[in-house]
PDB file of C-alpha atoms and ligand atoms in Angstrom:
ATOM      1  CA  MET W 182       0.000   0.000   0.000  1.00 92.00           C
ATOM      2  CA  VAL W 183       0.959   3.609  -0.530  1.00 94.00           C
ATOM      3  CA  VAL W 184      -0.679   6.749   0.851  1.00 93.00           C
ATOM      4  CA  ALA W 185      -2.341   9.395  -1.333  1.00 93.00           C
ATOM      5  CA  PRO W 186      -1.237  12.541   0.420  1.00 87.00           C
ATOM      6  CA  GLY W 187      -3.986  15.190   0.052  1.00 92.00           C
ATOM      7  CA  TRP W 188      -6.694  14.455   2.590  1.00 94.00           C
ATOM      8  CA  GLY W 189      -9.878  16.455   1.922  1.00 96.00           C
ATOM      9  CA  ASP W 190     -13.058  17.036   3.913  1.00 95.00           C
ATOM     10  CA  GLY W 191     -14.910  14.747   1.476  1.00 95.00           C
ATOM     11  CA  VAL W 192     -17.901  17.046   1.015  1.00 97.00           C
ATOM     12  CA  CYS W 193     -16.834  20.069  -1.070  1.00 98.00           C
ATOM     13  CA  ARG W 194     -17.151  20.130  -4.867  1.00 98.00           C
ATOM     14  CA  HIS W 195     -13.424  19.485  -5.328  1.00 98.00           C
ATOM     15  CA  CYS W 196     -13.523  16.395  -3.122  1.00 98.00           C
ATOM     16  CA  LEU W 197     -16.688  15.182  -4.829  1.00 98.00           C
ATOM     17  CA  VAL W 198     -14.924  15.024  -8.198  1.00 97.00           C
ATOM     18  CA  GLY W 199     -11.916  13.304  -6.644  1.00 97.00           C
ATOM     19  CA  ASN W 200      -9.601  16.265  -6.188  1.00 98.00           C
ATOM     20  CA  THR W 201      -9.273  15.940  -2.422  1.00 97.00           C
ATOM     21  CA  HIS W 202      -5.746  17.358  -2.619  1.00 96.00           C
ATOM     22  CA  ILE W 203      -7.069  20.821  -3.563  1.00 97.00           C
ATOM     23  CA  CYS W 204      -9.882  20.786  -1.017  1.00 97.00           C
ATOM     24  CA  PRO W 205      -9.976  24.125   0.864  1.00 97.00           C
ATOM     25  CA  ASN W 206      -9.894  22.064   4.088  1.00 96.00           C
ATOM     26  CA  VAL W 207      -7.088  19.764   2.930  1.00 95.00           C
ATOM     27  CA  ARG W 208      -4.728  18.127   5.416  1.00 92.00           C
ATOM     28  CA  TRP W 209      -1.271  17.025   4.358  1.00 90.00           C
ATOM     29  CA  PRO W 210       0.460  14.266   6.310  1.00 86.00           C
ATOM     30  CA  GLY W 211       3.793  15.789   7.232  1.00 81.00           C
ATOM     31  CA  PHE W 212       2.507  19.362   7.299  1.00 82.00           C
ATOM     32  CA  GLY W 213      -0.152  19.092   9.992  1.00 75.00           C
ATOM     33  CA  PRO W 214      -1.031  16.870  12.900  1.00 68.00           C
ATOM     34  CA  VAL W 215       0.693  13.707  11.691  1.00 77.00           C
ATOM     35  CA  GLY W 216       3.556  12.467   9.562  1.00 73.00           C
ATOM     36  CA  GLY W 217       6.716  14.160   8.465  1.00 73.00           C
ATOM     37  CA  PHE W 218       9.575  11.838   9.096  1.00 81.00           C
ATOM     38  CA  ALA W 219       7.585   9.527  11.377  1.00 84.00           C
ATOM     39  CA  GLU W 220       7.949   5.788  10.967  1.00 85.00           C
ATOM     40  CA  PHE W 221       4.207   5.149  11.488  1.00 88.00           C
ATOM     41  CA  ILE W 222       1.186   7.441  11.006  1.00 88.00           C
ATOM     42  CA  PRO W 223      -2.600   6.923  11.110  1.00 90.00           C
ATOM     43  CA  VAL W 224      -4.120   7.141   7.603  1.00 91.00           C
ATOM     44  CA  PRO W 225      -7.818   7.406   6.629  1.00 92.00           C
ATOM     45  CA  ALA W 226      -8.554   4.136   4.794  1.00 94.00           C
ATOM     46  CA  ARG W 227      -9.801   5.840   1.624  1.00 93.00           C
ATOM     47  CA  TYR W 228      -6.367   7.345   1.036  1.00 95.00           C
ATOM     48  CA  LEU W 229      -4.638   3.961   0.848  1.00 96.00           C
ATOM     49  CA  VAL W 230      -3.814   2.885  -2.693  1.00 96.00           C
ATOM     50  CA  LYS W 231      -2.801  -0.636  -3.667  1.00 95.00           C
ATOM     51  CA  ALA W 232       0.752  -1.219  -4.792  1.00 96.00           C
ATOM     52  CA  ASN W 233       2.233  -4.293  -6.390  1.00 95.00           C
ATOM     53  CA  ARG W 234       3.887  -6.400  -3.652  1.00 94.00           C
ATOM     54  CA  ARG W 235       6.933  -6.959  -5.826  1.00 95.00           C
ATOM     55  CA  LEU W 236       7.902  -3.271  -5.712  1.00 95.00           C
ATOM     56  CA  LYS W 237      10.447  -2.204  -3.102  1.00 93.00           C
ATOM     57  CA  PHE W 238       9.927   0.485  -0.461  1.00 91.00           C
ATOM     58  CA  GLU W 239      12.532   2.728  -2.089  1.00 91.00           C
ATOM     59  CA  GLU W 240      10.762   2.476  -5.462  1.00 91.00           C
ATOM     60  CA  LEU W 241       7.328   3.195  -4.012  1.00 94.00           C
ATOM     61  CA  ALA W 242       8.314   6.086  -1.739  1.00 90.00           C
ATOM     62  CA  PRO W 243       9.202   8.617  -4.465  1.00 92.00           C
ATOM     63  CA  LEU W 244       6.190   7.663  -6.569  1.00 95.00           C
ATOM     64  CA  THR W 245       3.762   9.161  -4.040  1.00 92.00           C
ATOM     65  CA  ASP W 246       5.405  12.559  -4.466  1.00 90.00           C
ATOM     66  CA  ALA W 247       8.053  13.196  -7.147  1.00 91.00           C
ATOM     67  CA  GLY W 248       6.621  10.400  -9.284  1.00 94.00           C
ATOM     68  CA  MET W 249       3.010  11.517  -9.037  1.00 96.00           C
ATOM     69  CA  THR W 250       3.346  15.299  -9.374  1.00 97.00           C
ATOM     70  CA  PRO W 251       4.639  15.384 -12.975  1.00 98.00           C
ATOM     71  CA  PHE W 252       2.176  12.616 -13.882  1.00 98.00           C
ATOM     72  CA  ARG W 253      -0.774  14.855 -13.025  1.00 98.00           C
ATOM     73  CA  GLY W 254       0.881  17.743 -14.877  1.00 98.00           C
ATOM     74  CA  MET W 255       1.409  15.577 -17.962  1.00 98.00           C
ATOM     75  CA  LYS W 256      -2.235  14.469 -17.902  1.00 98.00           C
ATOM     76  CA  LYS W 257      -3.253  18.136 -17.981  1.00 98.00           C
ATOM     77  CA  LEU W 258      -1.185  18.679 -21.129  1.00 98.00           C
ATOM     78  CA  ARG W 259      -2.568  15.509 -22.686  1.00 98.00           C
ATOM     79  CA  ASP W 260      -6.176  16.358 -21.800  1.00 98.00           C
ATOM     80  CA  ALA W 261      -5.702  19.860 -23.214  1.00 98.00           C
ATOM     81  CA  GLY W 262      -4.695  18.329 -26.555  1.00 97.00           C
ATOM     82  CA  ALA W 263      -1.180  19.761 -26.347  1.00 98.00           C
ATOM     83  CA  LEU W 264       0.586  16.467 -27.099  1.00 98.00           C
ATOM     84  CA  GLY W 265       0.620  14.050 -30.030  1.00 97.00           C
ATOM     85  CA  PRO W 266       2.500  13.436 -33.276  1.00 97.00           C
ATOM     86  CA  GLY W 267       4.311  16.433 -34.701  1.00 97.00           C
ATOM     87  CA  ARG W 268       4.300  18.261 -31.353  1.00 98.00           C
ATOM     88  CA  VAL W 269       7.317  19.066 -29.252  1.00 98.00           C
ATOM     89  CA  ILE W 270       7.181  18.965 -25.460  1.00 98.00           C
ATOM     90  CA  GLY W 271       9.851  20.520 -23.290  1.00 98.00           C
ATOM     91  CA  VAL W 272      10.669  19.255 -19.806  1.00 98.00           C
ATOM     92  CA  LEU W 273      12.248  22.091 -17.816  1.00 98.00           C
ATOM     93  CA  GLY W 274      14.476  21.068 -14.937  1.00 95.00           C
ATOM     94  CA  ILE W 275      15.650  17.493 -14.457  1.00 92.00           C
ATOM     95  CA  GLY W 276      15.661  17.027 -10.701  1.00 85.00           C
ATOM     96  CA  GLY W 277      13.598  14.614  -8.651  1.00 85.00           C
ATOM     97  CA  LEU W 278      10.479  15.377 -10.691  1.00 92.00           C
ATOM     98  CA  GLY W 279      11.952  15.951 -14.146  1.00 95.00           C
ATOM     99  CA  GLY W 280      13.381  12.445 -14.461  1.00 94.00           C
ATOM    100  CA  TYR W 281       9.845  11.120 -14.124  1.00 96.00           C
ATOM    101  CA  ALA W 282       8.368  13.851 -16.342  1.00 98.00           C
ATOM    102  CA  VAL W 283      10.548  12.739 -19.260  1.00 98.00           C
ATOM    103  CA  GLN W 284       9.224   9.188 -18.907  1.00 98.00           C
ATOM    104  CA  TYR W 285       5.605  10.356 -18.712  1.00 98.00           C
ATOM    105  CA  ALA W 286       6.155  12.553 -21.771  1.00 98.00           C
ATOM    106  CA  GLN W 287       7.013   9.356 -23.654  1.00 98.00           C
ATOM    107  CA  LEU W 288       4.235   7.293 -22.044  1.00 98.00           C
ATOM    108  CA  LEU W 289       1.425   9.859 -22.451  1.00 98.00           C
ATOM    109  CA  GLY W 290       2.842  12.007 -25.249  1.00 97.00           C
ATOM    110  CA  GLY W 291       1.266  10.052 -28.093  1.00 96.00           C
ATOM    111  CA  GLY W 292       4.337  10.465 -30.286  1.00 97.00           C
ATOM    112  CA  ALA W 293       5.365  13.989 -29.321  1.00 98.00           C
ATOM    113  CA  LYS W 294       9.100  14.702 -29.374  1.00 98.00           C
ATOM    114  CA  VAL W 295      10.525  15.132 -25.885  1.00 98.00           C
ATOM    115  CA  VAL W 296      13.251  17.679 -25.176  1.00 98.00           C
ATOM    116  CA  ALA W 297      14.849  18.053 -21.724  1.00 98.00           C
ATOM    117  CA  PHE W 298      16.322  21.364 -20.557  1.00 98.00           C
ATOM    118  CA  ALA W 299      18.681  21.675 -17.579  1.00 96.00           C
ATOM    119  CA  ARG W 300      22.030  23.137 -16.539  1.00 94.00           C
ATOM    120  CA  ASN W 301      23.623  20.070 -15.001  1.00 92.00           C
ATOM    121  CA  PRO W 302      25.110  17.571 -17.524  1.00 95.00           C
ATOM    122  CA  ASP W 303      24.639  14.623 -15.120  1.00 91.00           C
ATOM    123  CA  LYS W 304      20.940  15.380 -14.859  1.00 92.00           C
ATOM    124  CA  LEU W 305      20.666  15.768 -18.647  1.00 96.00           C
ATOM    125  CA  ALA W 306      22.317  12.370 -19.047  1.00 95.00           C
ATOM    126  CA  ILE W 307      19.569  10.889 -16.869  1.00 94.00           C
ATOM    127  CA  ALA W 308      16.929  12.550 -19.049  1.00 96.00           C
ATOM    128  CA  LYS W 309      18.518  11.054 -22.158  1.00 97.00           C
ATOM    129  CA  ASN W 310      18.654   7.658 -20.485  1.00 96.00           C
ATOM    130  CA  TYR W 311      14.951   7.931 -19.582  1.00 95.00           C
ATOM    131  CA  GLY W 312      13.912   8.542 -23.156  1.00 95.00           C
ATOM    132  CA  ALA W 313      14.317  12.236 -23.932  1.00 98.00           C
ATOM    133  CA  ASP W 314      14.687  12.544 -27.714  1.00 98.00           C
ATOM    134  CA  HIS W 315      16.954  15.568 -27.269  1.00 98.00           C
ATOM    135  CA  ILE W 316      18.701  17.275 -24.373  1.00 98.00           C
ATOM    136  CA  ILE W 317      19.709  20.943 -24.245  1.00 98.00           C
ATOM    137  CA  ASN W 318      22.091  22.379 -21.692  1.00 98.00           C
ATOM    138  CA  ILE W 319      20.860  25.908 -20.980  1.00 97.00           C
ATOM    139  CA  LYS W 320      23.707  27.034 -18.734  1.00 96.00           C
ATOM    140  CA  ASP W 321      24.942  30.548 -19.639  1.00 96.00           C
ATOM    141  CA  LYS W 322      22.995  30.552 -22.933  1.00 97.00           C
ATOM    142  CA  SER W 323      20.567  33.208 -24.197  1.00 96.00           C
ATOM    143  CA  SER W 324      17.017  32.204 -25.062  1.00 96.00           C
ATOM    144  CA  ASN W 325      17.840  32.950 -28.726  1.00 97.00           C
ATOM    145  CA  ASP W 326      20.717  30.480 -28.696  1.00 98.00           C
ATOM    146  CA  ILE W 327      18.542  27.896 -26.986  1.00 98.00           C
ATOM    147  CA  ALA W 328      15.793  28.403 -29.597  1.00 98.00           C
ATOM    148  CA  LYS W 329      18.368  27.847 -32.350  1.00 98.00           C
ATOM    149  CA  GLU W 330      19.568  24.664 -30.686  1.00 98.00           C
ATOM    150  CA  LEU W 331      15.963  23.500 -30.324  1.00 98.00           C
ATOM    151  CA  SER W 332      15.313  24.211 -33.995  1.00 98.00           C
ATOM    152  CA  LYS W 333      18.381  22.249 -35.028  1.00 98.00           C
ATOM    153  CA  ALA W 334      17.306  19.294 -32.885  1.00 98.00           C
ATOM    154  CA  THR W 335      13.582  19.172 -33.663  1.00 98.00           C
ATOM    155  CA  GLY W 336      12.957  21.294 -36.762  1.00 97.00           C
ATOM    156  CA  GLN W 337      11.050  23.954 -34.811  1.00 98.00           C
ATOM    157  CA  ALA W 338      12.285  26.755 -32.583  1.00 98.00           C
ATOM    158  CA  ASP W 339       9.421  26.637 -30.090  1.00 98.00           C
ATOM    159  CA  LEU W 340       7.621  24.232 -27.779  1.00 98.00           C
ATOM    160  CA  ASP W 341       3.975  23.185 -28.139  1.00 98.00           C
ATOM    161  CA  ALA W 342       3.868  22.023 -24.542  1.00 98.00           C
ATOM    162  CA  ILE W 343       6.015  22.604 -21.488  1.00 98.00           C
ATOM    163  CA  ILE W 344       6.137  20.853 -18.156  1.00 98.00           C
ATOM    164  CA  ASP W 345       8.137  22.930 -15.728  1.00 98.00           C
ATOM    165  CA  CYS W 346       9.553  20.878 -12.882  1.00 97.00           C
ATOM    166  CA  ALA W 347      11.602  23.753 -11.467  1.00 94.00           C
ATOM    167  CA  GLY W 348       9.314  26.771 -11.308  1.00 94.00           C
ATOM    168  CA  ALA W 349      12.318  29.063 -10.990  1.00 94.00           C
ATOM    169  CA  GLU W 350      11.838  32.597 -12.295  1.00 95.00           C
ATOM    170  CA  GLN W 351      14.615  32.554 -14.910  1.00 94.00           C
ATOM    171  CA  MET W 352      13.619  29.122 -16.147  1.00 95.00           C
ATOM    172  CA  MET W 353       9.997  30.244 -16.491  1.00 97.00           C
ATOM    173  CA  GLN W 354      11.019  33.309 -18.470  1.00 97.00           C
ATOM    174  CA  LEU W 355      12.956  31.022 -20.787  1.00 97.00           C
ATOM    175  CA  GLY W 356      10.004  28.623 -21.001  1.00 98.00           C
ATOM    176  CA  PHE W 357       7.509  31.323 -21.933  1.00 98.00           C
ATOM    177  CA  SER W 358       9.907  32.768 -24.517  1.00 98.00           C
ATOM    178  CA  LEU W 359       9.942  29.333 -26.181  1.00 98.00           C
ATOM    179  CA  LEU W 360       6.190  28.615 -25.941  1.00 98.00           C
ATOM    180  CA  ALA W 361       4.496  28.167 -29.331  1.00 98.00           C
ATOM    181  CA  ILE W 362       1.232  29.596 -30.625  1.00 98.00           C
ATOM    182  CA  SER W 363      -1.586  27.830 -28.788  1.00 98.00           C
ATOM    183  CA  GLY W 364       1.014  26.336 -26.471  1.00 98.00           C
ATOM    184  CA  HIS W 365       0.253  24.899 -23.047  1.00 98.00           C
ATOM    185  CA  TYR W 366       2.524  25.473 -20.054  1.00 98.00           C
ATOM    186  CA  VAL W 367       2.058  23.399 -16.923  1.00 98.00           C
ATOM    187  CA  ASP W 368       4.036  24.244 -13.820  1.00 98.00           C
ATOM    188  CA  VAL W 369       4.569  21.729 -11.021  1.00 97.00           C
ATOM    189  CA  GLY W 370       7.756  23.301  -9.633  1.00 94.00           C
ATOM    190  CA  LEU W 371       7.857  25.801  -6.778  1.00 92.00           C
ATOM    191  CA  VAL W 372      11.445  26.983  -6.573  1.00 91.00           C
ATOM    192  CA  GLY W 373      10.591  30.648  -7.201  1.00 93.00           C
ATOM    193  CA  ASP W 374       7.685  32.650  -5.838  1.00 92.00           C
ATOM    194  CA  ARG W 375       6.798  35.058  -8.654  1.00 92.00           C
ATOM    195  CA  VAL W 376       7.512  35.574 -12.331  1.00 92.00           C
ATOM    196  CA  ASP W 377       7.787  38.640 -14.553  1.00 96.00           C
ATOM    197  CA  ILE W 378       6.869  37.792 -18.169  1.00 96.00           C
ATOM    198  CA  PRO W 379       5.642  39.833 -21.168  1.00 96.00           C
ATOM    199  CA  LEU W 380       1.841  39.770 -21.406  1.00 97.00           C
ATOM    200  CA  PHE W 381       1.184  40.430 -25.105  1.00 97.00           C
ATOM    201  CA  PRO W 382       2.446  37.089 -26.512  1.00 96.00           C
ATOM    202  CA  ARG W 383       0.371  35.194 -23.925  1.00 97.00           C
ATOM    203  CA  VAL W 384      -2.792  36.799 -25.304  1.00 98.00           C
ATOM    204  CA  SER W 385      -1.974  37.149 -28.998  1.00 98.00           C
ATOM    205  CA  ARG W 386      -0.608  33.590 -29.182  1.00 98.00           C
ATOM    206  CA  GLU W 387      -3.523  32.199 -27.146  1.00 98.00           C
ATOM    207  CA  GLN W 388      -1.390  30.336 -24.660  1.00 98.00           C
ATOM    208  CA  THR W 389      -2.618  28.487 -21.597  1.00 98.00           C
ATOM    209  CA  PHE W 390      -1.015  28.174 -18.184  1.00 98.00           C
ATOM    210  CA  HIS W 391      -1.944  25.270 -15.895  1.00 98.00           C
ATOM    211  CA  GLY W 392      -1.090  25.001 -12.254  1.00 98.00           C
ATOM    212  CA  SER W 393      -0.766  21.384 -11.189  1.00 98.00           C
ATOM    213  CA  TYR W 394      -0.378  20.467  -7.569  1.00 96.00           C
ATOM    214  CA  TRP W 395       0.808  17.042  -6.386  1.00 95.00           C
ATOM    215  CA  GLY W 396      -1.982  14.543  -7.306  1.00 97.00           C
ATOM    216  CA  ASN W 397      -5.140  12.743  -6.222  1.00 96.00           C
ATOM    217  CA  ASN W 398      -6.066   9.092  -5.595  1.00 96.00           C
ATOM    218  CA  THR W 399      -6.673   8.472  -9.289  1.00 97.00           C
ATOM    219  CA  ASP W 400      -3.299   9.884 -10.271  1.00 98.00           C
ATOM    220  CA  LEU W 401      -1.547   7.728  -7.690  1.00 97.00           C
ATOM    221  CA  THR W 402      -3.530   4.646  -8.739  1.00 97.00           C
ATOM    222  CA  GLU W 403      -2.461   5.190 -12.358  1.00 98.00           C
ATOM    223  CA  VAL W 404       1.168   5.715 -11.377  1.00 98.00           C
ATOM    224  CA  MET W 405       1.003   2.462  -9.390  1.00 97.00           C
ATOM    225  CA  ALA W 406      -0.386   0.690 -12.463  1.00 97.00           C
ATOM    226  CA  LEU W 407       2.565   1.896 -14.549  1.00 97.00           C
ATOM    227  CA  ALA W 408       5.006   0.896 -11.802  1.00 97.00           C
ATOM    228  CA  ALA W 409       3.466  -2.584 -11.589  1.00 96.00           C
ATOM    229  CA  GLU W 410       4.290  -3.015 -15.271  1.00 96.00           C
ATOM    230  CA  ASP W 411       7.868  -1.816 -14.764  1.00 95.00           C
ATOM    231  CA  LYS W 412       7.247   1.224 -16.930  1.00 96.00           C
ATOM    232  CA  ILE W 413       8.810   3.702 -14.508  1.00 96.00           C
ATOM    233  CA  ARG W 414      12.532   3.900 -13.845  1.00 94.00           C
ATOM    234  CA  HIS W 415      14.176   5.514 -10.834  1.00 90.00           C
ATOM    235  CA  THR W 416      17.347   7.242  -9.792  1.00 85.00           C
ATOM    236  CA  ILE W 417      17.371   6.812  -6.045  1.00 87.00           C
ATOM    237  CA  ASN W 418      19.812   7.601  -3.248  1.00 87.00           C
ATOM    238  CA  ILE W 419      18.932   5.740  -0.069  1.00 92.00           C
ATOM    239  CA  PHE W 420      20.027   7.201   3.250  1.00 91.00           C
ATOM    240  CA  ARG W 421      19.392   6.526   6.922  1.00 92.00           C
ATOM    241  CA  PHE W 422      17.280   8.531   9.361  1.00 91.00           C
ATOM    242  CA  ASP W 423      20.355   9.913  11.156  1.00 91.00           C
ATOM    243  CA  GLN W 424      21.680  11.323   7.830  1.00 93.00           C
ATOM    244  CA  ILE W 425      18.590  13.388   7.203  1.00 90.00           C
ATOM    245  CA  ASN W 426      20.019  16.854   7.888  1.00 92.00           C
ATOM    246  CA  GLU W 427      22.945  16.483   5.511  1.00 92.00           C
ATOM    247  CA  HIS W 428      20.571  15.230   2.790  1.00 90.00           C
ATOM    248  CA  ILE W 429      18.272  18.198   3.252  1.00 89.00           C
ATOM    249  CA  GLU W 430      21.323  20.449   2.763  1.00 92.00           C
ATOM    250  CA  LEU W 431      22.279  18.570  -0.425  1.00 88.00           C
ATOM    251  CA  LEU W 432      18.724  18.934  -1.694  1.00 84.00           C
ATOM    252  CA  ARG W 433      18.785  22.668  -0.977  1.00 85.00           C
ATOM    253  CA  ALA W 434      22.057  22.997  -2.897  1.00 86.00           C
ATOM    254  CA  GLY W 435      20.578  21.114  -5.898  1.00 76.00           C
ATOM    255  CA  GLU W 436      23.177  18.395  -5.509  1.00 79.00           C
ATOM    256  CA  ILE W 437      20.872  15.410  -5.288  1.00 80.00           C
ATOM    257  CA  VAL W 438      20.647  13.625  -8.628  1.00 77.00           C
ATOM    258  CA  GLY W 439      17.287  11.861  -8.842  1.00 74.00           C
ATOM    259  CA  ARG W 440      15.415  11.362  -5.588  1.00 83.00           C
ATOM    260  CA  ALA W 441      16.665  10.746  -2.068  1.00 86.00           C
ATOM    261  CA  VAL W 442      14.755   8.173   0.001  1.00 90.00           C
ATOM    262  CA  MET W 443      15.114   7.868   3.762  1.00 89.00           C
ATOM    263  CA  LYS W 444      14.905   4.348   5.190  1.00 88.00           C
ATOM    264  CA  PHE W 445      14.323   3.648   8.861  1.00 85.00           C
TER     265      PHE W 445
HETATM  266 ZN1   ZN Y 517     -13.169  19.035   0.151  1.00 94.83          ZN
END
């Protein structure tokens, strides 16, 4: 079993369509009365989701968070019609979430070309390994140079869809500068807290921005179904409870490649 993390009140209109994680009365294990780095917590039964017994703890743990968040974001792009043959999707930021986003772009993209953007060559290598058709290192490059590189790689200088796994201001400015006519931009990252972008192209090019926050029971159930079929690959660093502070520092410094999992 795994735990779907957004516990709603069960009665509001968001809960009633299954989006308990955006309920105005939501409770998050780890942010409220229970959870965090506890070994055991009480969980309302309806938030337990079945997981294949064969899967290991360290494979399941990141799927409830880093593995689910970009999945929901990718579904929003798919449901908006932003993916499919002849489209190009950009994955911005290849950290704990981006490595999964690249895989979901291939699984749900319906033939769209997948391009990963990041500054760290090790992280880009992971993206390539996970099925990115192209990788672009954006470190110290102007958005014009990046557009040229994108054009050389894919035959077009813009992106029909973007999943942003960083949410950092500079990265978002780059993302919006690359967003195509009728493009869809979904952000799941929360590194920055605000963004300054030109308004006119958003309107004249009829672009859409989607916020996408963690995931609900259905998202987690679908991720578990993919995991049960070995369709999701992981880059995991396992550490012990007493190493937690140093790993939080590494995470803050952006030095964790993939996802860190604490084992008791
Ligand atoms: Zn509710």
